[in-house]
Structure formats: structure tokens, C-alpha cells
CSV table of C-alpha atoms in Angstrom, one decimal:
chain,number,residue,atom,x,y,z
B,32,MET,CA,-59.8,-14.4,-22.0
B,33,MET,CA,-58.8,-11.1,-20.4
B,34,SER,CA,-59.6,-8.0,-22.5
B,35,THR,CA,-56.6,-5.8,-23.2
B,36,LYS,CA,-56.7,-2.4,-21.7
B,37,LYS,CA,-54.4,0.6,-22.2
B,38,PHE,CA,-52.6,1.3,-18.9
B,39,MET,CA,-50.7,4.5,-18.4
B,40,TYR,CA,-48.2,5.0,-15.6
B,41,LEU,CA,-47.9,8.7,-14.8
B,42,ASN,CA,-44.5,9.6,-13.4
B,43,ARG,CA,-44.0,13.2,-12.3
B,44,ARG,CA,-41.4,12.9,-9.5
B,45,ALA,CA,-37.6,12.7,-9.4
B,46,PRO,CA,-36.1,9.5,-8.1
B,47,TYR,CA,-34.6,9.1,-4.6
B,48,GLY,CA,-36.2,12.1,-3.0
B,49,THR,CA,-39.3,10.1,-2.6
B,50,VAL,CA,-40.1,6.4,-3.1
B,51,TYR,CA,-42.7,7.0,-5.9
B,52,ALA,CA,-40.3,6.4,-8.8
B,53,LEU,CA,-39.0,3.1,-7.5
B,54,GLU,CA,-42.4,1.7,-6.4
B,55,SER,CA,-44.0,2.9,-9.7
B,56,LEU,CA,-41.4,0.9,-11.6
B,57,GLU,CA,-42.1,-2.1,-9.4
B,58,VAL,CA,-45.8,-2.0,-10.5
B,59,VAL,CA,-44.7,-1.7,-14.2
B,60,LEU,CA,-42.6,-4.8,-13.9
B,61,ILE,CA,-45.4,-6.8,-12.4
B,62,ALA,CA,-47.8,-5.4,-15.0
B,63,ALA,CA,-45.7,-7.0,-17.8
B,64,ALA,CA,-47.1,-10.4,-16.9
B,65,PHE,CA,-50.6,-9.3,-17.6
B,66,GLU,CA,-50.0,-8.5,-21.3
B,67,GLN,CA,-51.9,-5.3,-21.4
B,68,ASP,CA,-51.0,-2.3,-23.5
B,69,VAL,CA,-48.6,-0.4,-21.2
B,70,SER,CA,-47.3,3.1,-21.5
B,71,LEU,CA,-45.2,5.2,-19.2
B,72,ALA,CA,-45.3,9.0,-19.2
B,73,PHE,CA,-42.4,11.0,-17.6
B,74,ILE,CA,-43.6,14.5,-17.0
B,75,ASP,CA,-42.3,17.3,-14.8
B,76,ASP,CA,-39.5,16.0,-12.5
B,77,GLY,CA,-40.4,12.5,-13.6
B,78,VAL,CA,-38.0,13.0,-16.5
B,79,TYR,CA,-35.2,12.6,-14.0
B,80,GLN,CA,-36.2,9.0,-13.5
B,81,ILE,CA,-34.6,8.0,-16.8
B,82,VAL,CA,-31.7,10.4,-16.9
B,83,GLU,CA,-28.4,8.6,-17.8
B,84,GLY,CA,-25.5,8.5,-15.3
B,85,GLN,CA,-27.3,8.1,-12.0
B,86,ASN,CA,-24.7,7.3,-9.2
B,87,THR,CA,-26.1,6.8,-5.7
B,88,ASP,CA,-22.8,5.9,-4.0
B,89,GLY,CA,-22.9,9.1,-2.0
B,90,ILE,CA,-26.4,8.7,-0.6
B,91,GLY,CA,-26.5,5.1,0.5
B,92,MET,CA,-29.5,4.3,-1.6
B,93,LYS,CA,-29.9,1.6,-4.2
B,94,ASN,CA,-29.4,2.8,-7.7
B,95,PHE,CA,-32.4,1.2,-9.5
B,96,SER,CA,-32.0,3.1,-12.8
B,97,LYS,CA,-30.5,-0.1,-14.5
B,98,THR,CA,-33.9,-1.7,-14.1
B,99,TYR,CA,-35.4,0.6,-16.7
B,100,HIS,CA,-33.2,-1.2,-19.3
B,101,ALA,CA,-35.1,-4.4,-18.6
B,102,LEU,CA,-38.5,-3.0,-19.6
B,103,GLY,CA,-37.8,-3.7,-23.3
B,104,ASP,CA,-37.4,-7.4,-22.6
B,105,TYR,CA,-40.9,-7.3,-21.1
B,106,ASP,CA,-42.5,-5.7,-24.1
B,107,ILE,CA,-42.8,-2.4,-22.3
B,108,ASN,CA,-41.6,-0.1,-24.9
B,109,GLN,CA,-43.8,3.0,-25.0
B,110,LEU,CA,-42.0,5.4,-22.8
B,111,TYR,CA,-43.2,9.0,-23.4
B,112,VAL,CA,-41.1,11.9,-22.1
B,113,SER,CA,-42.5,15.4,-22.1
B,114,ALA,CA,-40.4,17.7,-24.3
B,115,GLU,CA,-41.5,20.8,-22.4
B,116,SER,CA,-40.5,19.2,-19.1
B,117,LEU,CA,-37.1,18.3,-20.5
B,118,GLU,CA,-36.5,21.8,-21.9
B,119,GLU,CA,-37.6,23.6,-18.7
B,120,ARG,CA,-35.0,21.5,-16.8
B,121,GLY,CA,-32.2,22.2,-19.3
B,122,LEU,CA,-32.3,18.6,-20.5
B,123,SER,CA,-32.4,17.0,-23.9
B,124,ALA,CA,-33.1,13.6,-25.3
B,125,ASP,CA,-29.3,13.0,-25.2
B,126,ASP,CA,-29.4,13.2,-21.4
B,127,LEU,CA,-31.7,10.2,-21.2
B,128,MET,CA,-30.8,6.5,-20.9
B,129,PRO,CA,-30.8,4.8,-24.3
B,130,LEU,CA,-33.6,2.4,-23.5
B,131,VAL,CA,-34.4,0.0,-26.3
B,132,TYR,CA,-36.5,-3.0,-27.3
B,133,GLU,CA,-36.3,-5.6,-30.0
B,134,ASP,CA,-39.2,-5.4,-32.5
B,135,GLU,CA,-40.3,-8.9,-33.2
B,136,ASP,CA,-42.3,-7.6,-36.1
B,137,ASP,CA,-39.2,-6.2,-37.7
B,138,ASP,CA,-36.7,-9.0,-37.6
B,139,TRP,CA,-35.9,-8.2,-33.9
B,140,ALA,CA,-34.4,-4.8,-34.9
B,141,GLU,CA,-33.4,-2.8,-31.9
B,142,LYS,CA,-35.5,0.3,-31.5
B,143,PRO,CA,-35.7,3.1,-29.0
B,144,SER,CA,-38.4,2.7,-26.3
B,145,VAL,CA,-38.2,6.4,-25.4
B,146,LYS,CA,-40.2,8.9,-27.4
B,147,VAL,CA,-39.9,12.6,-26.6
B,148,VAL,CA,-43.3,14.1,-27.2
B,149,SER,CA,-44.9,17.5,-26.9
B,150,ASN,CA,-47.6,18.2,-24.3
B,151,ALA,CA,-50.1,18.3,-27.2
B,152,GLU,CA,-49.1,14.8,-28.3
B,153,LEU,CA,-49.1,13.6,-24.7
B,154,SER,CA,-52.6,14.9,-24.3
B,155,LYS,CA,-53.7,12.7,-27.2
B,156,ILE,CA,-51.9,9.7,-25.8
B,157,LEU,CA,-53.4,10.3,-22.4
B,158,SER,CA,-56.9,10.6,-23.8
B,159,GLU,CA,-56.6,7.1,-25.3
B,160,GLN,CA,-55.9,5.4,-22.0
B,161,ASP,CA,-58.3,3.1,-20.1
B,162,VAL,CA,-56.5,3.1,-16.8
B,163,CYS,CA,-54.1,5.8,-15.5
B,164,LEU,CA,-52.1,5.1,-12.4
B,165,SER,CA,-50.5,8.0,-10.6
B,166,PHE,CA,-47.7,7.7,-8.0
N,178,MET,CA,-61.7,11.9,-18.9
N,179,LEU,CA,-61.9,13.2,-15.4
N,180,HIS,CA,-58.8,14.9,-14.1
N,181,THR,CA,-58.6,15.4,-10.4
N,182,VAL,CA,-56.2,17.9,-8.8
N,183,ASN,CA,-55.6,17.7,-5.1
N,184,LYS,CA,-52.9,20.3,-4.5
N,185,SER,CA,-53.0,24.1,-4.4
N,186,SER,CA,-51.5,25.8,-7.4
N,187,PHE,CA,-49.4,27.8,-4.9
N,188,GLU,CA,-47.9,24.6,-3.5
N,189,ARG,CA,-47.3,22.4,-6.6
N,190,ASN,CA,-47.4,22.6,-10.3
N,191,SER,CA,-50.0,19.8,-10.5
N,192,LEU,CA,-52.8,22.1,-11.8
N,193,GLN,CA,-50.4,23.5,-14.5
N,194,SER,CA,-49.3,20.0,-15.6
N,195,CYS,CA,-53.0,18.9,-15.7
N,196,LEU,CA,-53.8,21.9,-17.9
N,197,ASN,CA,-50.8,21.3,-20.2
N,198,THR,CA,-52.1,17.9,-21.1
N,199,ILE,CA,-55.9,18.1,-20.9
N,200,ASP,CA,-57.9,17.6,-24.1
N,201,ASP,CA,-60.9,19.5,-25.4
N,202,THR,CA,-63.6,17.5,-23.6
N,203,SER,CA,-62.2,16.4,-20.3
N,204,VAL,CA,-63.2,18.0,-17.0
N,205,VAL,CA,-61.3,18.9,-13.9
N,206,LEU,CA,-62.4,18.2,-10.4
N,207,LEU,CA,-60.6,20.0,-7.6
N,208,ILE,CA,-60.4,18.1,-4.3
N,209,GLU,CA,-58.5,18.3,-1.0
N,210,ASP,CA,-56.1,21.3,-1.1
N,211,GLY,CA,-56.8,21.5,-4.8
N,212,VAL,CA,-59.9,23.5,-4.0
N,213,ILE,CA,-57.7,26.4,-3.3
N,214,CYS,CA,-57.3,26.6,-7.1
N,215,ALA,CA,-61.0,27.3,-7.3
N,216,ALA,CA,-60.9,30.5,-5.2
N,217,ASN,CA,-60.4,33.9,-6.6
N,218,ASN,CA,-56.7,34.5,-6.1
N,219,ALA,CA,-53.5,35.4,-8.0
N,220,ASN,CA,-53.7,32.1,-9.9
N,221,SER,CA,-57.3,32.4,-11.0
N,222,SER,CA,-56.5,32.9,-14.6
N,223,MET,CA,-55.2,29.4,-14.9
N,224,LEU,CA,-58.6,27.9,-14.8
N,225,ALA,CA,-60.6,30.8,-16.2
N,226,ASP,CA,-61.1,29.4,-19.7
N,227,LEU,CA,-62.0,25.9,-18.6
N,228,ALA,CA,-64.4,27.3,-16.0
N,229,ALA,CA,-66.1,29.5,-18.5
N,230,GLN,CA,-66.7,26.3,-20.5
N,231,GLY,CA,-68.3,24.7,-17.5
N,232,ARG,CA,-65.6,22.1,-17.2
N,233,VAL,CA,-64.3,22.8,-13.7
N,234,PHE,CA,-65.8,21.3,-10.6
N,235,ALA,CA,-64.8,21.5,-6.9
N,236,LEU,CA,-65.6,19.3,-4.0
N,237,GLN,CA,-67.9,21.2,-1.7
N,238,GLY,CA,-66.8,19.5,1.5
N,239,ASP,CA,-63.2,20.5,0.9
N,240,VAL,CA,-64.1,24.0,0.0
N,241,ASP,CA,-66.2,24.4,3.2
N,242,ALA,CA,-63.5,22.7,5.3
N,243,ARG,CA,-61.0,25.4,4.2
N,244,GLY,CA,-63.5,28.2,4.8
N,245,ILE,CA,-63.4,29.5,1.2
N,246,SER,CA,-67.0,28.9,0.1
N,247,SER,CA,-67.5,32.6,-0.4
N,248,LYS,CA,-64.4,32.9,-2.5
N,249,VAL,CA,-65.0,30.2,-5.1
N,250,ALA,CA,-65.3,31.6,-8.7
N,251,ASP,CA,-69.0,31.7,-9.8
N,252,ASN,CA,-68.5,29.4,-12.8
N,253,ILE,CA,-66.9,26.6,-10.9
N,254,LYS,CA,-69.5,24.0,-10.1
N,255,LEU,CA,-69.5,22.7,-6.5
N,256,VAL,CA,-70.3,19.0,-6.1
N,257,ASP,CA,-70.6,16.7,-3.1
N,258,TYR,CA,-69.1,13.2,-2.9
N,259,ALA,CA,-72.2,11.8,-4.8
N,260,GLY,CA,-71.4,14.3,-7.5
N,261,PHE,CA,-67.7,13.1,-7.4
N,262,VAL,CA,-68.9,9.5,-7.9
N,263,ASP,CA,-71.1,10.7,-10.8
N,264,LEU,CA,-68.2,12.5,-12.5
N,265,VAL,CA,-66.1,9.3,-12.3
N,266,VAL,CA,-68.9,7.3,-13.8
N,267,GLU,CA,-69.7,9.8,-16.5
N,268,HIS,CA,-66.2,10.9,-17.7
N,269,GLY,CA,-64.3,7.6,-18.3
N,270,THR,CA,-60.7,7.3,-17.3
N,271,ALA,CA,-59.7,9.1,-14.1
N,272,VAL,CA,-56.3,10.8,-14.0
N,273,SER,CA,-55.0,12.0,-10.6
N,274,TRP,CA,-52.7,14.9,-10.6
N,275,LEU,CA,-51.1,14.6,-7.2
E,39,MET,CA,-70.3,0.4,-12.2
E,40,LYS,CA,-67.4,-1.6,-10.9
E,41,ILE,CA,-64.9,0.8,-9.3
E,42,SER,CA,-61.5,0.2,-7.8
E,43,ILE,CA,-59.4,2.5,-5.7
E,44,GLN,CA,-55.7,2.9,-5.2
E,45,ILE,CA,-54.5,4.7,-2.0
E,46,ASN,CA,-50.9,6.0,-1.9
E,47,GLU,CA,-50.7,7.5,1.6
E,48,GLY,CA,-51.0,6.6,5.2
E,49,PRO,CA,-53.7,7.6,7.7
E,50,TYR,CA,-53.8,11.2,9.0
E,51,GLN,CA,-50.6,12.4,7.3
E,52,HIS,CA,-52.4,13.1,4.1
E,53,GLN,CA,-56.1,13.4,3.3
E,54,ALA,CA,-55.9,10.7,0.7
E,55,SER,CA,-57.3,7.9,2.9
E,56,ASP,CA,-60.1,10.1,4.1
E,57,SER,CA,-61.1,11.2,0.6
E,58,ALA,CA,-61.0,7.7,-0.7
E,59,TYR,CA,-63.1,6.5,2.2
E,60,GLN,CA,-65.8,9.1,1.6
E,61,PHE,CA,-65.7,8.3,-2.1
E,62,VAL,CA,-66.0,4.6,-1.5
E,63,LYS,CA,-68.8,4.9,1.1
E,64,THR,CA,-70.8,7.2,-1.2
E,65,ALA,CA,-70.2,4.9,-4.3
E,66,ILE,CA,-71.6,2.0,-2.3
E,67,GLU,CA,-74.6,4.0,-1.2
E,68,LYS,CA,-75.3,4.9,-4.8
E,69,GLY,CA,-75.3,1.2,-5.7
E,70,HIS,CA,-72.0,0.9,-7.3
E,71,GLU,CA,-69.7,-2.1,-6.7
E,72,ILE,CA,-66.3,-1.4,-5.2
E,73,PHE,CA,-64.2,-4.2,-6.7
E,74,ARG,CA,-61.0,-3.6,-4.7
E,75,VAL,CA,-59.3,-1.0,-2.6
E,76,PHE,CA,-55.6,-1.3,-3.0
E,77,PHE,CA,-53.2,0.2,-0.5
E,78,TYR,CA,-49.7,1.1,-1.9
E,79,HIS,CA,-46.7,3.2,-0.8
E,80,ASP,CA,-47.4,4.5,2.7
E,81,GLY,CA,-51.0,3.6,2.1
E,82,VAL,CA,-50.2,0.2,3.6
E,83,ASP,CA,-50.2,2.0,7.0
E,84,ASN,CA,-53.9,2.2,6.8
E,85,ALA,CA,-54.0,-1.4,7.7
E,86,SER,CA,-52.3,-1.1,11.1
E,87,ARG,CA,-54.3,-2.7,14.0
E,88,PHE,CA,-52.3,-0.6,16.5
E,89,THR,CA,-53.5,2.9,15.8
E,90,VAL,CA,-54.9,4.8,18.8
E,91,PRO,CA,-56.2,8.1,17.4
E,92,PRO,CA,-57.8,10.7,19.7
E,93,GLN,CA,-61.3,9.7,20.8
E,94,ASP,CA,-62.9,12.8,19.4
E,95,ASP,CA,-61.6,12.3,15.8
E,96,ARG,CA,-62.3,9.7,13.2
E,97,HIS,CA,-60.7,6.3,13.5
E,98,ILE,CA,-59.4,5.8,9.9
E,99,VAL,CA,-58.4,2.2,10.2
E,100,ASN,CA,-61.7,1.2,11.8
E,101,ASN,CA,-63.6,3.2,9.2
E,102,TRP,CA,-62.1,1.0,6.5
E,103,ALA,CA,-62.5,-2.1,8.5
E,104,GLU,CA,-66.1,-1.5,9.2
E,105,LEU,CA,-67.0,-0.3,5.7
E,106,GLY,CA,-70.0,-2.6,5.9
E,107,ILE,CA,-67.5,-4.8,4.1
E,108,LYS,CA,-70.3,-5.1,1.7
E,109,ASN,CA,-71.3,-3.8,-1.6
E,110,ALA,CA,-75.0,-3.2,-2.3
E,111,ASP,CA,-75.1,-6.6,-4.0
E,112,GLY,CA,-73.7,-8.3,-1.0
E,113,SER,CA,-70.2,-8.9,-2.4
E,114,ASP,CA,-67.3,-8.0,-0.2
E,115,VAL,CA,-65.2,-4.8,-0.6
E,116,GLU,CA,-61.7,-6.1,-0.7
E,117,LEU,CA,-59.1,-4.2,1.2
E,118,VAL,CA,-55.8,-5.3,-0.2
E,119,VAL,CA,-52.4,-4.2,1.0
E,120,CYS,CA,-49.4,-4.6,-1.3
E,121,VAL,CA,-47.0,-7.1,0.2
E,122,ALA,CA,-43.8,-5.5,-1.1
E,123,ALA,CA,-44.7,-2.0,0.2
E,124,ALA,CA,-45.9,-3.5,3.4
E,125,LEU,CA,-42.8,-5.5,4.2
E,126,ARG,CA,-40.6,-2.5,3.4
E,127,ARG,CA,-42.6,-0.4,6.0
E,128,GLY,CA,-42.9,-3.1,8.7
E,129,MET,CA,-46.5,-4.0,8.1
E,130,LEU,CA,-46.8,-7.7,8.5
E,131,ASP,CA,-49.6,-10.2,8.8
E,132,GLU,CA,-49.1,-13.5,10.7
E,133,SER,CA,-47.9,-15.3,7.7
E,134,GLU,CA,-45.3,-12.8,6.6
E,135,ALA,CA,-44.1,-12.4,10.1
E,136,GLY,CA,-43.5,-16.1,10.4
E,137,LYS,CA,-41.7,-16.3,7.0
E,138,ASN,CA,-39.4,-13.5,8.0
E,139,GLY,CA,-38.7,-14.4,11.6
E,140,ILE,CA,-40.5,-11.4,13.1
E,141,ASP,CA,-42.1,-11.9,16.5
E,142,GLY,CA,-45.2,-9.9,15.9
E,143,ASN,CA,-47.7,-8.9,13.3
E,144,ASN,CA,-49.8,-5.7,12.9
E,145,ILE,CA,-52.1,-6.0,10.0
E,146,HIS,CA,-55.8,-5.6,10.9
E,147,PRO,CA,-57.7,-8.7,10.0
E,148,ALA,CA,-60.1,-6.8,7.7
E,149,PHE,CA,-57.2,-6.3,5.3
E,150,ARG,CA,-55.5,-8.8,3.1
E,151,ILE,CA,-51.9,-8.8,2.0
E,152,SER,CA,-51.3,-9.6,-1.6
E,153,GLY,CA,-49.1,-8.8,-4.6
E,154,LEU,CA,-49.0,-5.9,-7.0
E,155,GLY,CA,-50.8,-8.1,-9.5
E,156,GLN,CA,-54.0,-7.4,-7.6
E,157,LEU,CA,-53.7,-3.8,-8.5
E,158,ILE,CA,-53.3,-4.5,-12.2
E,159,GLU,CA,-56.1,-7.0,-12.1
E,160,ALA,CA,-58.3,-4.4,-10.4
E,161,GLY,CA,-57.6,-2.1,-13.3
E,162,ILE,CA,-58.4,-4.8,-15.8
E,163,GLN,CA,-61.6,-6.0,-14.2
E,164,SER,CA,-63.1,-2.6,-13.1
E,165,ASP,CA,-64.8,0.0,-15.1
E,166,ARG,CA,-63.0,2.8,-13.3
E,167,LEU,CA,-59.9,3.1,-11.1
E,168,VAL,CA,-59.4,6.2,-9.0
E,169,VAL,CA,-56.1,7.0,-7.4
E,170,PHE,CA,-55.9,9.0,-4.1
E,171,GLY,CA,-52.5,10.2,-3.0
E,172,ASP,CA,-50.2,13.1,-2.3
């Protein structure tokens, strides 16, 4: 039986300007099949990856933001967003996509997957990880 | 944990982001352009505390390549690739700040 | 220890591939096992069999290909290229070229194309995973 490890996906870049946001998400979706303990961290410009209202019509690129909504279905529901990164960018939790998951341990109640956390809390979360992938 | 930073603090905020989330026991290894953070310059205060605690390392090869071996802060420990490997083995999870 | 590596950038453009190579070579010399080297994003370009770098400089693709392809215990160092990232960037082996009707292929035989699952598996099976990128 495979041991369960804590995997952290570190996202620090905005979407579209570079491919990292898209290809990082592609890893996460594959990771779902391996039933590990998966967390995503959105720090610095990475917070823009889950900002609500992305419209790519004017730049001829695929809008992949909808895909984040699927994470909940794959049991990926630990999305940590840096409070400081949001604030520096004039953003708040209200600007983020309402990503949710259904908690099977709580009668399938719908709960938010996104948790805005301080750098101090992020530090603790990071220190618990077994594997950290950076993109 | 081992945190590696591979960009100059003048180019990117990678070092700052690393420092914002590092815990009390992890160490930082500067590699590639990140070794510029090890030199005495306008941004030296960023690493001063950690370096004083002996928790900052820099890859010798990258320091030499950039001609700054005489500029590296005294309390930043220079390591070669063997030392890099040892740091990875010794400090658990590796986090790369790119 | 069992160590795996992820490389996010192509040869020459960024130092990532060079740094990773030096790390891997040294780790092997010290008796560690390199479980897998996984090439992602532009890192897939490290697998091109068509690079012709200047003679007086290192040949990055060949460095990887020739890595002794051996760990100290005799096991192979796996050089794995992510299929999705490779296809996107025009890096194809014979099989992928055939499947997609492309009349040529460019992956160096020392590298193996495979899925993202190989990266996750590397993280699960290894004691350490180190990422080199930009």
C-alpha cells in the first residue's frame, strides 16, 4: 500500500503571462488519482490564479480558471491563499472564486476550499509538508 | 526544511517571500543568481538575522562564477555541490523559491 | 537516500538544467540513488536530440544522456519527459509522432516520455524531491 504524503503545490505566478499556473494545475489534477494529502498555496501573484471573473476573449488564450472548480470533486480542498499577498495587491477574499467541496464526513455539506491565511499560518502549513512542488 | 532561493533580491521577491514563510529551524541555500543575496549590498539586512543564526548558505560555485567571493557576508556559509546534497539530505523537505 | 529531481526550464536559457545536473552527478558520487529526473514545462527541451551547442561549451543534452545512466547501486537514473508538456512544445518520440501524424521525432533515446503521474510517484517513492527552475 502506498504511504500517504503531504504534497504542497506552491503557486506564486499570475496566470496567462507564463504557463506555470496552467501546468501546475495540470499536475494537481493528475495528483488527485494518487490519494495523497494535497494542498495548494497561492502566494505573491499566485493569488491571481483564483481571482473571479477571468475573461480571456481579448488575448486568444484558453480561460482555464473554470477548472479550479473541479478540484473539490477530486478531494482537493485545501487551498491556502496568503492574506498579505492579497492585501498588497488590493484584493480581498471576495475577489476570489467561490471554490467549494462537499464534506462526506458532514452529510456532504458544501464548504469552502479556499482558506485565506497569514504568512505565519502558511509557515506552519509549509513546515508540515513532505513534498513541495514549485512551478 | 531546506529553502533554496535562485534569484537575486534585486530581480525578484523570491527571497522576501521565502523569509515571510520560513519557520524557526529551516535553513536557506542561495544558488544561481540567488547568491547575489549573499553579497554585502543594499539588501543585506534581509538575511542578516538568519545569517547571524548560522542558517544561511550559498553555493560556492555560483558565487565564484559571478565574481563576488570577496563580497559575501562573513557569516554566510559557502558550500559546494556536495554540501548542497548534504543540506538536502539533512534538512527534510526542499522548497524552491524560484 | 532516494532523491528525485524536477526540472522546469530548457537547456541554456536558464541555469536550472545545469544546476540540477551538477546536483545529480554529485549525489550519485556520494552514493545516493537518483530515483527519477522529471522534465516539466520548458524542461522537456533538455531531451532534444537536435541540439548543436558550440564546441567549447558544455553539451547539456549529452551530459544528461551520458550521466553514467547508473546510480551507485547499478540502478538506472530515469530521465522522464512529461508527455503533455512535450507535445505542447513539439518534443515527440517515435510513438507520439506516429499517433499524431507528425513526420519526425526529436527526443533523444536516453529520455523516456511519460505522464505527470511519474512526477507524483517520484514524490511518493523518494525521500527527497528537489525542484530546479526559474
